[in-house]
Coordinates of C-alpha atoms in Angstrom, one line a residue:
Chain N
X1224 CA 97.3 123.8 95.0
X1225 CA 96.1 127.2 95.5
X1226 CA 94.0 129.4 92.9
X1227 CA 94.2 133.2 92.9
X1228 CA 90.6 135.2 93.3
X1229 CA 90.2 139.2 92.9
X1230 CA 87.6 141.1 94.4
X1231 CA 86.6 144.7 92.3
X1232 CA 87.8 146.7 95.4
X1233 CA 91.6 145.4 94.7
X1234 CA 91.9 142.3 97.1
X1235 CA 93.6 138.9 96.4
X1236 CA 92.3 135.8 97.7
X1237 CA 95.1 133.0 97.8
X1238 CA 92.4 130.0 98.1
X1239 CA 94.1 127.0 99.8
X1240 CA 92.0 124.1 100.6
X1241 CA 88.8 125.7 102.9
X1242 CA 91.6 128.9 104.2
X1243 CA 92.1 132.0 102.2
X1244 CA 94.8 134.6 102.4
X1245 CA 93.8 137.8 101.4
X1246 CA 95.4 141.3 100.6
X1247 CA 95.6 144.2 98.2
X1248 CA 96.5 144.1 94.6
X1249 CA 99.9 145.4 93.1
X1250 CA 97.1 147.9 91.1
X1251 CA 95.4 148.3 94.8
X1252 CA 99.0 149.9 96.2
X1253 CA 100.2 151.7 93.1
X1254 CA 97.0 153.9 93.3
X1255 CA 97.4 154.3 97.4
X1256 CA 100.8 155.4 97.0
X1257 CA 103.5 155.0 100.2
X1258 CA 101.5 153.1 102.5
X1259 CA 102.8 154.0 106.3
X1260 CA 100.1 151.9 108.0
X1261 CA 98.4 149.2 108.5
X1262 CA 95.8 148.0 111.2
X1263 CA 94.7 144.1 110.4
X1264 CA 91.9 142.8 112.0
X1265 CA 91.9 140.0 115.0
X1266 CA 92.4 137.0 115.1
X1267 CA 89.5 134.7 115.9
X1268 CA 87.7 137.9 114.5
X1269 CA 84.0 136.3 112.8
X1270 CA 84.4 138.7 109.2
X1271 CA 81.0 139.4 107.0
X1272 CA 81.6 139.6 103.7
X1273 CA 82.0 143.3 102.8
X1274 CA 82.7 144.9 106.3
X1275 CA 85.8 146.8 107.3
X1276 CA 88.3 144.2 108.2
X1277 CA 91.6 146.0 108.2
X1278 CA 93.0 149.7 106.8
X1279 CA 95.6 150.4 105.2
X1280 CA 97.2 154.1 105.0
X1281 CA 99.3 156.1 103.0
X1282 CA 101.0 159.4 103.7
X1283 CA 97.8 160.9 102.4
X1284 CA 95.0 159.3 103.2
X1285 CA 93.6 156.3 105.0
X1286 CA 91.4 153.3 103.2
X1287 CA 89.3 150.6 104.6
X1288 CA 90.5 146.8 103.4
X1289 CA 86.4 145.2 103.2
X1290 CA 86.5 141.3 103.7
X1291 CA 85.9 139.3 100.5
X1292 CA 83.9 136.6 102.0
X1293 CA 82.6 135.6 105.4
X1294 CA 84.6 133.5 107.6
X1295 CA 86.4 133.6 110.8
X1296 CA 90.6 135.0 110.9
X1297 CA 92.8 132.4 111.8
X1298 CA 96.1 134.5 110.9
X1299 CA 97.4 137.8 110.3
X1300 CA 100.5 139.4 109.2
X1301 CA 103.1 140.6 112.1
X1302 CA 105.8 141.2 109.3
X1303 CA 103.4 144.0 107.9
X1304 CA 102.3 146.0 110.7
X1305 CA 105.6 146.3 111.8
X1306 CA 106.6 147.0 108.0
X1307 CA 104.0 148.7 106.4
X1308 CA 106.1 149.4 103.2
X1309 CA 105.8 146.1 102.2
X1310 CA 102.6 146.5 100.3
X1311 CA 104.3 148.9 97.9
X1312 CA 107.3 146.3 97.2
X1313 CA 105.3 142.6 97.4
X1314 CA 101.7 143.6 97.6
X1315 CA 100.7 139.8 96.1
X1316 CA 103.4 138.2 98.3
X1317 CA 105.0 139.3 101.6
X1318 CA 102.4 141.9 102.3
X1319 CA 99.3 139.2 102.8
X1320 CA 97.2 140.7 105.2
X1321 CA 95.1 138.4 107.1
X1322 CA 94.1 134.4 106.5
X1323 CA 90.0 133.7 107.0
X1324 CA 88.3 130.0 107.2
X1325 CA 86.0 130.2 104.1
X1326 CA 82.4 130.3 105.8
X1327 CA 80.7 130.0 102.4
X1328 CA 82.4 128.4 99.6
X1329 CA 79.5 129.9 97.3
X1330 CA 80.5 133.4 97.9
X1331 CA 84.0 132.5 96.1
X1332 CA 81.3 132.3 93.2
X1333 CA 81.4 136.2 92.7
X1334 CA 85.0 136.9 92.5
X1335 CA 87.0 137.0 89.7
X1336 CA 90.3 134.9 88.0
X1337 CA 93.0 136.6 87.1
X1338 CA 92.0 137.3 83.2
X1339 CA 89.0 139.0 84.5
X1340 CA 90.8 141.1 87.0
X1341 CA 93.2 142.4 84.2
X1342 CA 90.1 143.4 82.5
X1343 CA 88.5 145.3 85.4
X1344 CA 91.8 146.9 85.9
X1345 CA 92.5 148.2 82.4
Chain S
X790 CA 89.4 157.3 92.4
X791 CA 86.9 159.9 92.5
X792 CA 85.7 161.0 89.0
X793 CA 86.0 165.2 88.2
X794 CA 85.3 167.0 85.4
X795 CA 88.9 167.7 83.8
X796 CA 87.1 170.3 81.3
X797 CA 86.0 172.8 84.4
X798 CA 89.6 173.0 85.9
X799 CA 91.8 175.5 85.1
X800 CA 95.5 174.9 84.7
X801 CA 98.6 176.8 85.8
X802 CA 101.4 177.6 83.1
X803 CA 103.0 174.4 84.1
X804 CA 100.4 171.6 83.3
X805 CA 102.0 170.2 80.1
X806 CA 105.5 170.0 81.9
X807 CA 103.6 167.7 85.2
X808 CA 102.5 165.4 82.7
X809 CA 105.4 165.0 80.6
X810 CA 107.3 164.2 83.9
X811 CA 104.3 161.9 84.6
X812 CA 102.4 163.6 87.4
X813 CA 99.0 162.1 89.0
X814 CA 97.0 165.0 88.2
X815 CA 94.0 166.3 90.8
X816 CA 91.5 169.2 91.2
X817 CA 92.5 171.5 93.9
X818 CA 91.5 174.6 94.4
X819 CA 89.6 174.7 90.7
X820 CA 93.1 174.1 89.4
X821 CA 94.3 170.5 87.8
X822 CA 97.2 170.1 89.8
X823 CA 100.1 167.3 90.5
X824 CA 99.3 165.6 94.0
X825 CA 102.5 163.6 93.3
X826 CA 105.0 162.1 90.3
X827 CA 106.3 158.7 90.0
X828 CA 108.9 159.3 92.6
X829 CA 105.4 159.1 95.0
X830 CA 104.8 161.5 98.3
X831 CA 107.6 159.6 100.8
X832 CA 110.1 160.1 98.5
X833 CA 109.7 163.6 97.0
X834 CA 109.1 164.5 100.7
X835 CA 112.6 163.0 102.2
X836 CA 114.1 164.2 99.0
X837 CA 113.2 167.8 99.4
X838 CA 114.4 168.1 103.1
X839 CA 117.5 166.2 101.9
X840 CA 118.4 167.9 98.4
X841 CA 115.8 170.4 96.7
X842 CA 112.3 170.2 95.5
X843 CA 110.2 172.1 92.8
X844 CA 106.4 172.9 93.7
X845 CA 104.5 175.0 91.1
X846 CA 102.2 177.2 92.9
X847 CA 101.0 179.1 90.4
X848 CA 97.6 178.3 91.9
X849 CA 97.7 181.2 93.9
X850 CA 97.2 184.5 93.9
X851 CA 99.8 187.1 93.0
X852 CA 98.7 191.0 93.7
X853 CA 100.4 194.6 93.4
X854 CA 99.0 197.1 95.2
X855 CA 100.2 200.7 94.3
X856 CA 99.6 203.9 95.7
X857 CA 97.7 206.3 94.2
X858 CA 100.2 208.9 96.1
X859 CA 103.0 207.4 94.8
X860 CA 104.3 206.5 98.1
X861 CA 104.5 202.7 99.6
X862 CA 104.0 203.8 103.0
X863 CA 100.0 205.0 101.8
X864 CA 99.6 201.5 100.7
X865 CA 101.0 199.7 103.7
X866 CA 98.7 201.9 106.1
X867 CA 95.9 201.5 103.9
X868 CA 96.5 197.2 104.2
X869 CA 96.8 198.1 107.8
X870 CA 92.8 198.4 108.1
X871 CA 92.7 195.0 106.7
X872 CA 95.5 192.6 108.9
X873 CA 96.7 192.8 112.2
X874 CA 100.2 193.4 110.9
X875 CA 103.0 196.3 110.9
X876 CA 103.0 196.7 107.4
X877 CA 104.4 200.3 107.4
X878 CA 107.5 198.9 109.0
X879 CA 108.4 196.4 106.2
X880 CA 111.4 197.7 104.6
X881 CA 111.8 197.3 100.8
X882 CA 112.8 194.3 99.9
X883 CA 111.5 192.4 102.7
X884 CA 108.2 190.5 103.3
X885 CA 106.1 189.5 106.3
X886 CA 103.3 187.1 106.9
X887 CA 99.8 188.3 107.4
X888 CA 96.6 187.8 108.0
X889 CA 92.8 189.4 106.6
X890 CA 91.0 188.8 109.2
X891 CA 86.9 189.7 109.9
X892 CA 84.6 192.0 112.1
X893 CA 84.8 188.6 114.3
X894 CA 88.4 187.9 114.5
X895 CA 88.3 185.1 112.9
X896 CA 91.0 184.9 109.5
X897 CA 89.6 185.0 105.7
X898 CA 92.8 184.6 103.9
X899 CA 96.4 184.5 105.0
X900 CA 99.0 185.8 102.9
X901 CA 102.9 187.1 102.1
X902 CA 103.0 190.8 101.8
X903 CA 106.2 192.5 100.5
X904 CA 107.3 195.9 100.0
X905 CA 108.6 196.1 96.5
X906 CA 109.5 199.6 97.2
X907 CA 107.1 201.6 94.9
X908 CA 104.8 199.0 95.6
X909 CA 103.2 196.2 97.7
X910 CA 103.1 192.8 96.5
X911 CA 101.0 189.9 97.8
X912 CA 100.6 186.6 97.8
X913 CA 97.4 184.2 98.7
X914 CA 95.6 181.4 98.5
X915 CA 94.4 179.8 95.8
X916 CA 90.8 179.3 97.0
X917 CA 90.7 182.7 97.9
X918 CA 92.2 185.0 95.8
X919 CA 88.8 186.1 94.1
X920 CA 87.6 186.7 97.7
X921 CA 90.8 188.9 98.0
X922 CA 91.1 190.6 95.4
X923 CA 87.1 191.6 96.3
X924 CA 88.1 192.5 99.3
X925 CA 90.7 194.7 98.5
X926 CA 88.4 196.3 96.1
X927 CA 86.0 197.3 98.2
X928 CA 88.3 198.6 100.9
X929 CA 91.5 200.3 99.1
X930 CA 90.7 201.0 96.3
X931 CA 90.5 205.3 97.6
X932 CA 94.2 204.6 98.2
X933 CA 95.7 201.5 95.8
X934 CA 95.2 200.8 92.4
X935 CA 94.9 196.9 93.1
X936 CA 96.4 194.4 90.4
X937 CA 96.2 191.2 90.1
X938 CA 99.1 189.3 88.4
X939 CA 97.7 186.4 86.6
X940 CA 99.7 186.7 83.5
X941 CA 102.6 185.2 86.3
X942 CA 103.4 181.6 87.5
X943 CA 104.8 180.5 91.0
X944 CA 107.8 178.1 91.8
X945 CA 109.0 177.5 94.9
X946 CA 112.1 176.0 95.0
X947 CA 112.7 174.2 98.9
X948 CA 115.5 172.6 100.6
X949 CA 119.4 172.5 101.5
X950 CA 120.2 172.6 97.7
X951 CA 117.7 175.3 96.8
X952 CA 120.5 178.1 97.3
X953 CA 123.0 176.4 94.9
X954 CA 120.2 175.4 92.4
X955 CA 119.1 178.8 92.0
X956 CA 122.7 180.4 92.1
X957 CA 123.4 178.7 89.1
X958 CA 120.7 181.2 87.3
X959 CA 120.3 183.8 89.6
X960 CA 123.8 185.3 91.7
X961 CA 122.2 187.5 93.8
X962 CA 119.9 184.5 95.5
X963 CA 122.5 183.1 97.9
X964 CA 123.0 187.1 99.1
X965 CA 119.2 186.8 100.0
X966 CA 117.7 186.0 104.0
X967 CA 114.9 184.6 104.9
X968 CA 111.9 186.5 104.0
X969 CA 114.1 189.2 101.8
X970 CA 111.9 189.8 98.7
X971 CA 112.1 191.3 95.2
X972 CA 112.6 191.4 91.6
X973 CA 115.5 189.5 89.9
X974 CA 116.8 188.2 87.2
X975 CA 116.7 184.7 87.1
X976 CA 118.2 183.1 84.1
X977 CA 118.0 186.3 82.4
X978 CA 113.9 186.6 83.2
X979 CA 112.2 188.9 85.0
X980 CA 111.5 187.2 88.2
X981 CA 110.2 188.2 92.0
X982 CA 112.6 186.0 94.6
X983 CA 111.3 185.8 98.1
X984 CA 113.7 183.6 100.3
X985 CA 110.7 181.6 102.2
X986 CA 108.4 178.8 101.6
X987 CA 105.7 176.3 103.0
X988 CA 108.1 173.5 103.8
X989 CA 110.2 174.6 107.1
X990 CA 113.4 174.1 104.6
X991 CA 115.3 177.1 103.4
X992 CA 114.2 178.1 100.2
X993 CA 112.8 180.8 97.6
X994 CA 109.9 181.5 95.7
X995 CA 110.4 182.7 92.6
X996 CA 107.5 184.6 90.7
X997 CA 107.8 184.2 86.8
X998 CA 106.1 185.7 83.8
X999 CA 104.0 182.7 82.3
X1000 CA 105.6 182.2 79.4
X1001 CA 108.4 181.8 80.8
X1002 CA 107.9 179.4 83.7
X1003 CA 108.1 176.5 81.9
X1004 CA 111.5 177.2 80.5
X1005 CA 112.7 178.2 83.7
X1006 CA 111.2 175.6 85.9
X1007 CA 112.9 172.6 83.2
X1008 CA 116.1 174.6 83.4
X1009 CA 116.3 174.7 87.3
X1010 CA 115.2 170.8 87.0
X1011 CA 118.2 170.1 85.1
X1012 CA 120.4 170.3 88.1
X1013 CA 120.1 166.2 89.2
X1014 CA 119.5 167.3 93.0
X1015 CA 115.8 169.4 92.1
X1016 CA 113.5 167.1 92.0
X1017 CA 109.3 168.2 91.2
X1018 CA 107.2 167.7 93.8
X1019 CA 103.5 167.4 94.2
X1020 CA 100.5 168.7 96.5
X1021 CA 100.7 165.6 98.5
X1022 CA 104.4 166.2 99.8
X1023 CA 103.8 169.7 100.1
X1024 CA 100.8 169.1 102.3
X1025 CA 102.9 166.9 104.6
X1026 CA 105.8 169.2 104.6
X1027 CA 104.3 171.9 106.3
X1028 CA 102.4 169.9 108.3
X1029 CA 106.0 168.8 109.9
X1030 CA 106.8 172.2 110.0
X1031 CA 103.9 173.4 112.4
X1032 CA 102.8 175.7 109.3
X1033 CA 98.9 176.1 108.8
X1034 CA 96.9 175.5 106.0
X1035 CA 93.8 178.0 105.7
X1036 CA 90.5 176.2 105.4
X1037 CA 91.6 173.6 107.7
X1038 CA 93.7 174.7 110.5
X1039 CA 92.5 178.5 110.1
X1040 CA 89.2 179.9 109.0
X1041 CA 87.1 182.6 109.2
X1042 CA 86.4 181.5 112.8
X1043 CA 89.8 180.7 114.5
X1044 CA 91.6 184.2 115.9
X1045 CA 95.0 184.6 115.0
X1046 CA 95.7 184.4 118.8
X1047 CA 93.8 180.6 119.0
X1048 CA 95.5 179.7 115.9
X1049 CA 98.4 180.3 117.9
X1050 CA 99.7 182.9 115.6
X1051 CA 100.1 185.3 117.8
X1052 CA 104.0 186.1 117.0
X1053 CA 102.9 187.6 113.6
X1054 CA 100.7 190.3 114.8
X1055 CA 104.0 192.8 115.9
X1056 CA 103.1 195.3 119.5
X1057 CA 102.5 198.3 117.7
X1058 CA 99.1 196.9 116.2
X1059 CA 98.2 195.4 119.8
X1060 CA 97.3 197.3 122.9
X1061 CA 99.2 200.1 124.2
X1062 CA 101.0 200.0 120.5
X1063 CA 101.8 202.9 118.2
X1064 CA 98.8 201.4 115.8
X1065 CA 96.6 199.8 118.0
X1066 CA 94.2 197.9 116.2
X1067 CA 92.4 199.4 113.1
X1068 CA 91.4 196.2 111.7
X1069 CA 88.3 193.8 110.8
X1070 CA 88.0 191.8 114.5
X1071 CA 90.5 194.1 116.6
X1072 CA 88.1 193.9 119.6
X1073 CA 88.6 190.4 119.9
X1074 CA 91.5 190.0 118.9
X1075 CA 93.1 192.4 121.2
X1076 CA 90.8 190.7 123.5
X1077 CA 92.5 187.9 123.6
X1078 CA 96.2 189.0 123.8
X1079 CA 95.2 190.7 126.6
X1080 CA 92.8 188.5 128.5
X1081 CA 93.8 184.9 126.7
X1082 CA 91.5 182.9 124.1
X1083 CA 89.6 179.9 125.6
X1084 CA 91.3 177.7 123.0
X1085 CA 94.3 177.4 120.9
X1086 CA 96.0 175.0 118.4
X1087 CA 98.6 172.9 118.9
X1088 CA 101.0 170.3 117.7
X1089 CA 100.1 167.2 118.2
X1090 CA 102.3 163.9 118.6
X1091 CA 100.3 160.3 118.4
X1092 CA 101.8 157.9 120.9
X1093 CA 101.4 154.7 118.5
X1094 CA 101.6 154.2 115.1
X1095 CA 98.2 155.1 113.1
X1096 CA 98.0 158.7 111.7
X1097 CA 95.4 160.9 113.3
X1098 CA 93.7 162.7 110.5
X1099 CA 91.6 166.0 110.7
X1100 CA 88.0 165.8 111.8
X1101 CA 89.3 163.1 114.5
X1102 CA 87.6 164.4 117.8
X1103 CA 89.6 164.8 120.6
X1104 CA 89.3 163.9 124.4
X1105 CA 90.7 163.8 128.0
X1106 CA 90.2 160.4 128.9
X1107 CA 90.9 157.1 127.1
X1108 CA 86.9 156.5 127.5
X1109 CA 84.0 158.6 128.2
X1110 CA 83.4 162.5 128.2
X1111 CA 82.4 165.0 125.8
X1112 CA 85.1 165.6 122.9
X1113 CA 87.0 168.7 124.0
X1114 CA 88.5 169.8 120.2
X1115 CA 89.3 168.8 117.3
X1116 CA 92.0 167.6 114.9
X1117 CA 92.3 170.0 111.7
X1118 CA 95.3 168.6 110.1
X1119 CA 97.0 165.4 110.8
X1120 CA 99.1 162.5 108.8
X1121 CA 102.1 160.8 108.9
X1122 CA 105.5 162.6 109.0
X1123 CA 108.0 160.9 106.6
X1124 CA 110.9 162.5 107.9
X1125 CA 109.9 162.0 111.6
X1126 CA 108.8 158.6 110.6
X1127 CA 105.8 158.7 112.6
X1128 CA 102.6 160.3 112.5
X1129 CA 101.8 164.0 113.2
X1130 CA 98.9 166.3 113.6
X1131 CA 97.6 169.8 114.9
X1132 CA 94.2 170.7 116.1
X1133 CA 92.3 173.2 118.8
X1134 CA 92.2 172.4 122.1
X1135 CA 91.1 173.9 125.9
X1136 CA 93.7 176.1 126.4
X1137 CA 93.9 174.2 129.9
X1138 CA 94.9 171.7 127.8
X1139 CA 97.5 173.2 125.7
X1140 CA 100.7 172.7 127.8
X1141 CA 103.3 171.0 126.2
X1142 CA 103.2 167.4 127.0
X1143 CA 99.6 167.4 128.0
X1144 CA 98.1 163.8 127.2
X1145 CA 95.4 163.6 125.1
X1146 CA 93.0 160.6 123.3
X1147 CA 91.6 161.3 119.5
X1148 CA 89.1 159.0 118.4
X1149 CA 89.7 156.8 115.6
X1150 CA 87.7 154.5 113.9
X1151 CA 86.1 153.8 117.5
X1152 CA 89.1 153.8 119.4
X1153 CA 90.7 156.4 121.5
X1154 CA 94.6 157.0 120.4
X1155 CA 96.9 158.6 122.8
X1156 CA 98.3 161.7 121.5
X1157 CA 100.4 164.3 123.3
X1158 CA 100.7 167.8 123.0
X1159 CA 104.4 168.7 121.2
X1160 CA 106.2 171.5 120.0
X1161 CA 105.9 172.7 116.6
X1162 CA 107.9 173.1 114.0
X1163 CA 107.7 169.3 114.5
X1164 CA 111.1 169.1 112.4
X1165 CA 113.8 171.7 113.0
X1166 CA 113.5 174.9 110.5
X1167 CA 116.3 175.9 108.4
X1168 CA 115.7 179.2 107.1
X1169 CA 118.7 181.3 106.3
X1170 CA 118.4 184.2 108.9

């Protein structure tokens, strides 16, 4: 069973046993507009919690993608970086951006659930 | 987002229609302006070099200069001792680009100038138009009484179905070439019609009393091919089409000749010409048709996939050295599907095809030096 954890930067957290899948909220792309590319970080890449882990661009401008929690990337998303485009159609499905091994299952403590999200969004 | 003060921005004529047609509204040049609509940059971008697009620009300046004699041709030579142009030889009804440039060659403002045939009009920037209009001021004013138009809005009106679009209101448009200028009736309104624009597409600008520009602009966006588009498409429109953006890829310290505008200064205002220079910076500018500038900007084509953006510094090697220029404008081309991007360089290093690196987010991207327009023009000649 997997629960679904926001950050206040616009990232989803998938949380699936000790793994999490992370990318950018449907709210995330609508304000980034056409994104045209992405750069995800490596894998076997140790993250910190809040440092530059991937970026994501649109035609305009270019925006870092800050890890959630700490922990190392086991996966990341071929499908995107060869289809950026994705994040605009399935930002919360197709478009995941990289999967971490949760480090610290305390710092899950300071995201939010979905109710909460919509809140901070609205 | 970043937070602004809506209450200090000024707004063109048409800020009730962008957020009826639900534009995304930004500050730009003091003004509160549309960076895109719902349609979003990509699209409004393919769509304009595929059907038409409508751009208010009523953020810039519009200006009439008139001659105190009565006679254009004292105005043009009297704009003379401002721009590196042959302004005398613009006939009526045509228009050139220019350039104000400064005692150090370097460019304060670039601009449209067109003979109206009593009487030059001009068009600039929106950042600088106070500047301008100082400017001209301060150095005409013996000659021209110097006007500036702010009871008018902009629209330009860009791509393959501008011509018919504008037809439909306007039958003298599709008889106009590319950079033929002046007033016309456009659905029965007192218009100025310049065929040119920022986007490398045929098009026309059309300058409209402000009371009537949002009537006209809802009429022309009737026809189901115009489409409005925002800042954020125009800014990557004429990026594709090599054109500069002042501020960024010219200032008051790049020459015209290392801005690599060098075809619009015409040989009678260079050396050995009939008007040889007269201008702010003729020295060295003249200087450097003659003897060459030490830099000069160029296209610039990334190798990979991630957009180069200005500000990204710019070396010879894939490691190591000193950076040796600078990216001043760079994105992602939606109609070339990859990403795009001019800056200065070592004129050494200006050939076509010459190999570069720009440094981005720590890591050196392989660029190449490439032609500009990046994506063929199609003005009506």
């Amino acid at each position: 069973m997997t629960t679904t954890l926001y950050t206040s930067d616009h990232e989803w957290l998938a949380i699936d046993g000790d793994v999490a899948t992370v990318g950018i909220t449907d709210y995330a792309q609508q304000q980034l507009g056409d994104v045209v590319f992405v750069e995800l970080p490596k894998v076997g890449r140790a993250l910190k919690k809040a440092e530059a882990a991937a970026v994501v661009e649109s035609v305009k401008a270019a925006s870092d993608v800050y890890a959630p929690i700490s922990g190392e990337v086991l996966e990341t998303n071929a499908e995107l970086v060869a289809e950026p485009a994705l994040v605009n159609s399935d930002a919360q499905g197709k478009a995941w951006f990289f999967k971490i091994k949760i480090a610290d299952r305390s710092e899950l403590g300071g995201l939010m659930d979905e109710a909460a999200y919509k809140a901070h969004t609205a | 987002m970043l937070a602004h003060d809506q209450n200090s921005l000024k707004r063109t004529p048409l800020y009730d229609l962008h957020v009826s047609l639900g534009g995304k509204m930004v500050p730009f040049a003091g003004y509160d302006m549309p960076v895109q609509y719902p349609a979003g940059v990509l699209k409004e971008h393919l769509h304009t070099r595929a059907k038409a697009g409508l751009f208010d620009v009523s953020h810039m300046g519009q200006l009439a200069l008139r001659p105190k004699s009565g006679k254009v041709e004292d105005a043009a030579r009297a704009l003379e001792r401002l721009v590196p142009q042959d302004i005398v030889a613009i006939a009526a009804g045509r228009q050139r680009y220019a350039q104000f440039t400064n005692d150090d060659g370097g460019i304060l403002d670039d601009l449209m100038v067109a003979n109206f045939g009593d009487h030059l009009f001009l068009v600039v920037n929106a950042a600088c138009k106070d500047a301008d209009e100082a400017h001209l001021r301060a150095n005409l004013s013996d000659d021209c009484v110097i006007e500036q138009l702010a009871d008018r809005a902009l629209i330009a009106l860009q791509g393959p179905k501008a011509e018919a679009a504008l037809a439909k209101f306007c039958a003298e448009a599709p008889g106009l070439t590319f950079m033929d200028a002046g007033p016309h009736e456009v659905a029965g309104i007192n218009c100025f019609v310049s065929r040119s624009g920022y986007t490398g597409e045929d098009g026309f600008e059309i300058s409209v009393p402000s009371g009537d520009a949002e009537r006209l602009a809802r009429m022309l966006l009737e026809n189901p091919d115009v489409l409005p588009i925002g800042l954020g498409a125009r800014d990557s429109l004429r990026l594709e089409a090599g054109l500069c953006l002042y501020g960024h890829d010219i200032d008051t310290t790049t020459t015209p000749v290392e801005a690599a505008l060098g075809w619009s200064v015409q040989k009678s205002r260079r050396t050995g010409g009939t008007r040889a220079g007269g201008f702010p910076g003729a020295a060295k500018i003249l200087a450097h048709f003659d003897g060459g500038a030490s830099r000069r900007r160029v296209g610039l084509l990334a190798l990979g996939r991630a957009p180069v953006r200005e500000g990204a510094l710019l070396f010879a090697n894939d490691a190591g050295g000193e950076p040796i220029g600078q990216v001043t404008s760079g994105g992602f081309g939606p109609s070339l599907n990859a990403p795009v991007a001019m800056g200065y360089v070592p004129t050494a290093s200006s050939a076509l095809g010459t190999k570069l690196f720009a440094e981005v987010r720590g890591q050196r991207l392989p660029l190449q030096v490439a032609a500009m327009p990046f994506v063929k023009n199609t003005y009506k000649r």
